[in-house]
CSV table of C-alpha atoms in Angstrom, one decimal:
chain,number,residue,atom,x,y,z
A,343,GLN,CA,88.0,93.9,94.9
A,344,VAL,CA,86.8,97.7,96.2
A,345,ILE,CA,85.6,98.4,99.3
A,346,ALA,CA,85.3,101.8,101.3
A,347,ALA,CA,87.2,102.6,103.9
A,348,TYR,CA,88.4,105.2,106.6
A,349,VAL,CA,90.9,105.7,108.9
A,350,GLU,CA,90.9,107.1,112.4
A,351,GLY,CA,93.1,110.1,113.9
A,352,PHE,CA,93.6,111.8,109.6
A,353,ILE,CA,92.4,114.8,107.8
A,354,PRO,CA,92.1,115.2,104.2
A,355,GLU,CA,94.9,118.4,103.0
A,356,PHE,CA,95.9,120.0,99.3
A,357,THR,CA,99.4,120.2,101.2
A,358,VAL,CA,101.7,119.8,97.8
A,359,ARG,CA,101.2,121.2,94.3
A,360,ASP,CA,101.0,118.8,92.1
A,361,ARG,CA,104.1,119.3,88.6
A,362,ASP,CA,101.4,118.1,85.8
A,363,TRP,CA,98.6,120.6,86.6
A,364,GLY,CA,99.7,122.8,89.1
A,365,GLY,CA,96.7,122.0,91.2
A,366,GLY,CA,96.6,120.8,94.9
A,367,ALA,CA,97.3,117.2,95.5
A,368,LEU,CA,96.2,115.2,98.4
A,369,ASN,CA,97.3,114.3,101.8
A,370,ALA,CA,96.5,112.6,104.6
A,371,ARG,CA,97.7,115.1,108.2
A,372,GLU,CA,97.6,113.6,110.7
A,373,ARG,CA,94.9,114.9,113.2
A,374,GLU,CA,93.5,114.1,116.8
A,375,GLY,CA,89.5,112.8,116.4
A,376,GLY,CA,90.1,112.7,112.4
A,377,ARG,CA,88.7,110.3,110.1
A,378,LEU,CA,89.8,110.2,106.6
A,379,TRP,CA,87.9,108.5,104.1
A,380,GLY,CA,88.6,106.8,100.8
A,381,VAL,CA,88.5,103.5,98.9
A,382,LEU,CA,90.1,100.3,99.9
A,383,TYR,CA,91.9,98.0,96.4
A,384,GLU,CA,93.0,94.9,96.5
A,385,GLY,CA,95.4,93.8,93.6
A,386,PRO,CA,99.4,92.6,93.0
A,387,GLU,CA,102.0,94.7,95.1
A,388,GLU,CA,103.5,96.0,91.6
A,389,ALA,CA,99.9,97.6,90.9
A,390,PHE,CA,100.4,99.4,93.4
A,391,ALA,CA,104.2,100.7,92.9
A,392,VAL,CA,103.4,103.8,91.1
A,393,LEU,CA,101.6,105.3,94.5
A,394,ASP,CA,104.9,105.5,95.8
A,395,THR,CA,106.1,108.0,93.4
A,396,PHE,CA,106.5,111.6,94.9
A,397,GLN,CA,103.6,113.9,92.8
A,398,GLY,CA,104.1,117.6,94.6
A,399,ASP,CA,106.2,120.7,95.1
A,400,ALA,CA,107.2,120.8,98.3
A,401,SER,CA,108.3,124.1,98.0
A,402,VAL,CA,104.7,125.7,98.8
A,403,LEU,CA,104.5,123.6,102.0
A,404,GLU,CA,107.1,124.6,103.5
A,405,LYS,CA,106.5,128.3,102.6
A,406,TYR,CA,103.0,128.5,103.7
A,407,GLY,CA,101.8,125.2,105.5
A,408,SER,CA,99.4,124.1,103.1
A,409,TYR,CA,97.4,125.5,100.2
């Protein structure tokens, strides 16, 4: 099952560079009054293990704060 969902107190930002294609990768950043929309997936726990892997290059974030 897939449904639209949001989380209060966060905004979307492209704060890391994807190692595979070089573009910005989306992260959630805390921001008072923010609302971050997305989708909510239901599935077995093992299906989501790939989401716990690190995809970006944090050096750009450390230098500039975001893209």
